[in-house]
Amino acid sequence: MRFDVQVEITPREGISDPEGQTIERALPILGFGGVSRVRTGKLITFEIDADDVVAARTIVDDMCERFLSNPVIEDAFARISDVAAVG
Amino acid sequence: MRFDVQVEITPREGISDPEGQTIERALPILGFGGVSRVRTGKLITFEIDADDVVAARTIVDDMCERFLSNPVIEDAFARISDVAAVG
């Protein structure tokens, strides 16, 4: 089976996020007020072939931990979807 | 009202994504087979104060177009959520 995977990688709470801070400082100057708690992260989407969703989850979690994110400073959240046409 | 906003910024179809290509090439070498169509993007989350969800949507769309993304080469997708404790 083929699954759609969307991985979100964000800096852990307490880890500095200079890009987010820069955006937050710049927005009021550009006329966008009322924005707070800006955080940036990375998005990685792909397709994966696996026997079932449990197998896909095992592979994706391993990939996130070992390769796609740095678990010391980043949180990874993976959404695995079984997408198929109906009918 | 305060809304949670999550903006996903991805390279448009047909625009080269060197980071995604590098990940796709590296994964089999690291023992992760069966992965295809790797695309990377940026994730920006923040909170925004607005009168209602329609006002929030107007501001966020304008922000995406003028500041957060480059519409020539990137697609932006914004999810605006009204998050509140119940009861």
PDB file of C-alpha atoms in Angstrom:
ATOM      1  CA  MET A   1       0.000   0.000   0.000  1.00  0.00           C
ATOM      2  CA  ARG A   2       1.067   3.560  -0.617  1.00  0.00           C
ATOM      3  CA  PHE A   3       0.599   6.216   2.043  1.00  0.00           C
ATOM      4  CA  ASP A   4       0.845  10.005   1.942  1.00  0.00           C
ATOM      5  CA  VAL A   5       3.068  11.309   4.733  1.00  0.00           C
ATOM      6  CA  GLN A   6       3.341  14.867   6.022  1.00  0.00           C
ATOM      7  CA  VAL A   7       6.051  15.529   8.601  1.00  0.00           C
ATOM      8  CA  GLU A   8       6.100  18.775  10.578  1.00  0.00           C
ATOM      9  CA  ILE A   9       9.375  19.629  12.296  1.00  0.00           C
ATOM     10  CA  THR A  10       9.355  22.478  14.796  1.00  0.00           C
ATOM     11  CA  PRO A  11      11.858  23.791  17.342  1.00  0.00           C
ATOM     12  CA  ARG A  12      11.110  22.384  20.819  1.00  0.00           C
ATOM     13  CA  GLU A  13       9.557  24.663  23.424  1.00  0.00           C
ATOM     14  CA  GLY A  14      12.308  26.831  24.886  1.00  0.00           C
ATOM     15  CA  ILE A  15      14.581  26.483  21.847  1.00  0.00           C
ATOM     16  CA  SER A  16      15.223  29.833  20.197  1.00  0.00           C
ATOM     17  CA  ASP A  17      13.615  30.427  16.785  1.00  0.00           C
ATOM     18  CA  PRO A  18      15.392  33.422  15.202  1.00  0.00           C
ATOM     19  CA  GLU A  19      13.373  33.236  11.967  1.00  0.00           C
ATOM     20  CA  GLY A  20      10.088  33.336  13.893  1.00  0.00           C
ATOM     21  CA  GLN A  21      11.363  36.254  15.991  1.00  0.00           C
ATOM     22  CA  THR A  22      12.342  38.155  12.848  1.00  0.00           C
ATOM     23  CA  ILE A  23       8.905  37.619  11.287  1.00  0.00           C
ATOM     24  CA  GLU A  24       7.207  38.721  14.526  1.00  0.00           C
ATOM     25  CA  ARG A  25       9.283  41.907  14.664  1.00  0.00           C
ATOM     26  CA  ALA A  26       8.727  42.693  10.975  1.00  0.00           C
ATOM     27  CA  LEU A  27       4.943  42.203  10.798  1.00  0.00           C
ATOM     28  CA  PRO A  28       3.867  45.339  12.739  1.00  0.00           C
ATOM     29  CA  ILE A  29       6.240  47.462  10.624  1.00  0.00           C
ATOM     30  CA  LEU A  30       4.488  46.100   7.515  1.00  0.00           C
ATOM     31  CA  GLY A  31       1.078  46.955   8.928  1.00  0.00           C
ATOM     32  CA  PHE A  32       0.095  43.567  10.348  1.00  0.00           C
ATOM     33  CA  GLY A  33      -0.670  44.030  14.037  1.00  0.00           C
ATOM     34  CA  GLY A  34      -2.093  41.594  16.566  1.00  0.00           C
ATOM     35  CA  VAL A  35       0.194  38.705  15.668  1.00  0.00           C
ATOM     36  CA  SER A  36       1.970  36.822  18.440  1.00  0.00           C
ATOM     37  CA  ARG A  37       3.801  33.563  19.204  1.00  0.00           C
ATOM     38  CA  VAL A  38       5.269  33.199  15.715  1.00  0.00           C
ATOM     39  CA  ARG A  39       7.150  29.916  15.294  1.00  0.00           C
ATOM     40  CA  THR A  40       8.684  28.527  12.156  1.00  0.00           C
ATOM     41  CA  GLY A  41       9.357  24.955  11.205  1.00  0.00           C
ATOM     42  CA  LYS A  42       9.926  22.636   8.307  1.00  0.00           C
ATOM     43  CA  LEU A  43       7.448  20.613   6.332  1.00  0.00           C
ATOM     44  CA  ILE A  44       8.422  17.424   4.512  1.00  0.00           C
ATOM     45  CA  THR A  45       5.868  15.527   2.433  1.00  0.00           C
ATOM     46  CA  PHE A  46       6.392  12.232   0.631  1.00  0.00           C
ATOM     47  CA  GLU A  47       4.800   8.947  -0.349  1.00  0.00           C
ATOM     48  CA  ILE A  48       5.851   5.657   1.189  1.00  0.00           C
ATOM     49  CA  ASP A  49       5.198   2.045   0.234  1.00  0.00           C
ATOM     50  CA  ALA A  50       4.463  -0.161   3.254  1.00  0.00           C
ATOM     51  CA  ASP A  51       2.416  -3.274   4.047  1.00  0.00           C
ATOM     52  CA  ASP A  52      -0.014  -1.413   6.294  1.00  0.00           C
ATOM     53  CA  VAL A  53      -0.331   1.792   8.309  1.00  0.00           C
ATOM     54  CA  VAL A  54       1.401   0.256  11.343  1.00  0.00           C
ATOM     55  CA  ALA A  55       4.454  -0.643   9.251  1.00  0.00           C
ATOM     56  CA  ALA A  56       4.409   2.841   7.666  1.00  0.00           C
ATOM     57  CA  ARG A  57       4.270   4.448  11.127  1.00  0.00           C
ATOM     58  CA  THR A  58       7.263   2.413  12.338  1.00  0.00           C
ATOM     59  CA  ILE A  59       9.367   3.395   9.313  1.00  0.00           C
ATOM     60  CA  VAL A  60       8.334   7.066   9.416  1.00  0.00           C
ATOM     61  CA  ASP A  61       8.998   7.420  13.170  1.00  0.00           C
ATOM     62  CA  ASP A  62      12.440   5.887  12.668  1.00  0.00           C
ATOM     63  CA  MET A  63      13.146   8.221   9.723  1.00  0.00           C
ATOM     64  CA  CYS A  64      12.090  11.278  11.741  1.00  0.00           C
ATOM     65  CA  GLU A  65      14.234  10.331  14.726  1.00  0.00           C
ATOM     66  CA  ARG A  66      17.357   9.335  12.804  1.00  0.00           C
ATOM     67  CA  PHE A  67      17.357  11.534   9.744  1.00  0.00           C
ATOM     68  CA  LEU A  68      14.640  14.121   9.208  1.00  0.00           C
ATOM     69  CA  SER A  69      14.805  15.890  12.570  1.00  0.00           C
ATOM     70  CA  ASN A  70      17.254  16.558  15.374  1.00  0.00           C
ATOM     71  CA  PRO A  71      15.394  15.234  18.436  1.00  0.00           C
ATOM     72  CA  VAL A  72      17.623  17.237  20.798  1.00  0.00           C
ATOM     73  CA  ILE A  73      16.215  20.559  19.604  1.00  0.00           C
ATOM     74  CA  GLU A  74      13.237  19.648  17.384  1.00  0.00           C
ATOM     75  CA  ASP A  75       9.852  18.009  17.712  1.00  0.00           C
ATOM     76  CA  ALA A  76       8.587  15.932  14.795  1.00  0.00           C
ATOM     77  CA  PHE A  77       4.922  15.229  14.101  1.00  0.00           C
ATOM     78  CA  ALA A  78       3.996  12.849  11.271  1.00  0.00           C
ATOM     79  CA  ARG A  79       0.552  12.522   9.688  1.00  0.00           C
ATOM     80  CA  ILE A  80       0.179   9.310   7.676  1.00  0.00           C
ATOM     81  CA  SER A  81      -2.843   9.158   5.351  1.00  0.00           C
ATOM     82  CA  ASP A  82      -4.244   6.339   3.286  1.00  0.00           C
ATOM     83  CA  VAL A  83      -5.491   8.219   0.241  1.00  0.00           C
ATOM     84  CA  ALA A  84      -7.484   6.440  -2.436  1.00  0.00           C
ATOM     85  CA  ALA A  85     -10.211   7.237  -4.890  1.00  0.00           C
ATOM     86  CA  VAL A  86     -13.631   5.980  -3.799  1.00  0.00           C
ATOM     87  CA  GLY A  87     -15.844   3.961  -6.156  1.00  0.00           C
TER      88      GLY A  87
ATOM     89  CA  MET B   1     -11.052  36.888  19.202  1.00  0.00           C
ATOM     90  CA  ARG B   2      -7.778  35.072  18.975  1.00  0.00           C
ATOM     91  CA  PHE B   3      -7.157  32.477  16.272  1.00  0.00           C
ATOM     92  CA  ASP B   4      -4.436  29.872  15.813  1.00  0.00           C
ATOM     93  CA  VAL B   5      -2.956  30.044  12.331  1.00  0.00           C
ATOM     94  CA  GLN B   6      -0.800  27.468  10.580  1.00  0.00           C
ATOM     95  CA  VAL B   7       0.669  28.453   7.219  1.00  0.00           C
ATOM     96  CA  GLU B   8       2.231  25.850   4.944  1.00  0.00           C
ATOM     97  CA  ILE B   9       4.482  27.181   2.195  1.00  0.00           C
ATOM     98  CA  THR B  10       5.573  24.766  -0.508  1.00  0.00           C
ATOM     99  CA  PRO B  11       7.338  25.132  -3.855  1.00  0.00           C
ATOM    100  CA  ARG B  12       4.823  25.220  -6.699  1.00  0.00           C
ATOM    101  CA  GLU B  13       4.473  22.193  -8.950  1.00  0.00           C
ATOM    102  CA  GLY B  14       7.307  22.273 -11.461  1.00  0.00           C
ATOM    103  CA  ILE B  15       9.579  24.418  -9.273  1.00  0.00           C
ATOM    104  CA  SER B  16      12.757  22.582  -8.339  1.00  0.00           C
ATOM    105  CA  ASP B  17      13.130  21.491  -4.705  1.00  0.00           C
ATOM    106  CA  PRO B  18      16.820  20.672  -4.148  1.00  0.00           C
ATOM    107  CA  GLU B  19      16.350  19.871  -0.438  1.00  0.00           C
ATOM    108  CA  GLY B  20      13.602  17.371  -1.224  1.00  0.00           C
ATOM    109  CA  GLN B  21      15.727  15.811  -3.959  1.00  0.00           C
ATOM    110  CA  THR B  22      18.646  15.443  -1.559  1.00  0.00           C
ATOM    111  CA  ILE B  23      16.457  13.764   1.053  1.00  0.00           C
ATOM    112  CA  GLU B  24      15.015  11.421  -1.596  1.00  0.00           C
ATOM    113  CA  ARG B  25      18.508  10.422  -2.762  1.00  0.00           C
ATOM    114  CA  ALA B  26      19.810   9.945   0.779  1.00  0.00           C
ATOM    115  CA  LEU B  27      16.981   7.824   2.192  1.00  0.00           C
ATOM    116  CA  PRO B  28      17.738   4.535   0.323  1.00  0.00           C
ATOM    117  CA  ILE B  29      21.404   4.805   1.304  1.00  0.00           C
ATOM    118  CA  LEU B  30      20.290   5.051   4.934  1.00  0.00           C
ATOM    119  CA  GLY B  31      18.103   1.968   4.585  1.00  0.00           C
ATOM    120  CA  PHE B  32      14.746   3.632   3.978  1.00  0.00           C
ATOM    121  CA  GLY B  33      13.377   2.326   0.696  1.00  0.00           C
ATOM    122  CA  GLY B  34      10.013   2.849  -0.952  1.00  0.00           C
ATOM    123  CA  VAL B  35       9.924   6.619  -0.474  1.00  0.00           C
ATOM    124  CA  SER B  36       9.004   8.829  -3.420  1.00  0.00           C
ATOM    125  CA  ARG B  37       7.811  12.353  -4.288  1.00  0.00           C
ATOM    126  CA  VAL B  38       9.674  14.039  -1.426  1.00  0.00           C
ATOM    127  CA  ARG B  39       8.882  17.751  -1.218  1.00  0.00           C
ATOM    128  CA  THR B  40       9.992  20.198   1.442  1.00  0.00           C
ATOM    129  CA  GLY B  41       8.353  23.386   2.566  1.00  0.00           C
ATOM    130  CA  LYS B  42       8.110  25.840   5.388  1.00  0.00           C
ATOM    131  CA  LEU B  43       5.715  25.915   8.284  1.00  0.00           C
ATOM    132  CA  ILE B  44       4.813  29.149  10.092  1.00  0.00           C
ATOM    133  CA  THR B  45       2.477  29.108  13.077  1.00  0.00           C
ATOM    134  CA  PHE B  46       1.216  32.094  15.019  1.00  0.00           C
ATOM    135  CA  GLU B  47      -1.743  33.572  16.860  1.00  0.00           C
ATOM    136  CA  ILE B  48      -3.707  36.500  15.495  1.00  0.00           C
ATOM    137  CA  ASP B  49      -6.248  38.843  17.056  1.00  0.00           C
ATOM    138  CA  ALA B  50      -9.169  39.604  14.734  1.00  0.00           C
ATOM    139  CA  ASP B  51     -12.875  40.423  15.022  1.00  0.00           C
ATOM    140  CA  ASP B  52     -13.982  37.156  13.420  1.00  0.00           C
ATOM    141  CA  VAL B  53     -12.710  34.346  11.234  1.00  0.00           C
ATOM    142  CA  VAL B  54     -13.510  36.253   8.023  1.00  0.00           C
ATOM    143  CA  ALA B  55     -11.376  39.197   9.147  1.00  0.00           C
ATOM    144  CA  ALA B  56      -8.602  36.811  10.201  1.00  0.00           C
ATOM    145  CA  ARG B  57      -8.716  35.101   6.798  1.00  0.00           C
ATOM    146  CA  THR B  58      -8.414  38.446   4.975  1.00  0.00           C
ATOM    147  CA  ILE B  59      -5.390  39.499   7.028  1.00  0.00           C
ATOM    148  CA  VAL B  60      -3.677  36.099   6.793  1.00  0.00           C
ATOM    149  CA  ASP B  61      -4.169  35.812   3.015  1.00  0.00           C
ATOM    150  CA  ASP B  62      -2.701  39.290   2.588  1.00  0.00           C
ATOM    151  CA  MET B  63       0.258  38.405   4.855  1.00  0.00           C
ATOM    152  CA  CYS B  64       0.929  35.218   2.901  1.00  0.00           C
ATOM    153  CA  GLU B  65       0.834  36.970  -0.437  1.00  0.00           C
ATOM    154  CA  ARG B  66       2.890  40.012   0.512  1.00  0.00           C
ATOM    155  CA  PHE B  67       5.319  38.769   3.107  1.00  0.00           C
ATOM    156  CA  LEU B  68       5.353  35.123   4.139  1.00  0.00           C
ATOM    157  CA  SER B  69       5.581  33.519   0.717  1.00  0.00           C
ATOM    158  CA  ASN B  70       6.801  34.303  -2.773  1.00  0.00           C
ATOM    159  CA  PRO B  71       3.706  33.664  -4.930  1.00  0.00           C
ATOM    160  CA  VAL B  72       5.813  33.366  -8.085  1.00  0.00           C
ATOM    161  CA  ILE B  73       7.445  30.141  -6.926  1.00  0.00           C
ATOM    162  CA  GLU B  74       5.521  29.097  -3.800  1.00  0.00           C
ATOM    163  CA  ASP B  75       2.024  28.029  -2.849  1.00  0.00           C
ATOM    164  CA  ALA B  76       0.713  29.069   0.550  1.00  0.00           C
ATOM    165  CA  PHE B  77      -2.022  27.246   2.439  1.00  0.00           C
ATOM    166  CA  ALA B  78      -3.346  28.732   5.691  1.00  0.00           C
ATOM    167  CA  ARG B  79      -5.392  26.871   8.303  1.00  0.00           C
ATOM    168  CA  ILE B  80      -7.155  29.230  10.727  1.00  0.00           C
ATOM    169  CA  SER B  81      -8.563  27.626  13.865  1.00  0.00           C
ATOM    170  CA  ASP B  82     -10.742  29.007  16.625  1.00  0.00           C
ATOM    171  CA  VAL B  83      -9.388  27.179  19.648  1.00  0.00           C
ATOM    172  CA  ALA B  84     -11.097  27.499  23.015  1.00  0.00           C
ATOM    173  CA  ALA B  85     -11.662  25.374  26.066  1.00  0.00           C
ATOM    174  CA  VAL B  86     -15.160  23.909  26.248  1.00  0.00           C
ATOM    175  CA  GLY B  87     -17.307  24.172  29.390  1.00  0.00           C
TER     176      GLY B  87
END
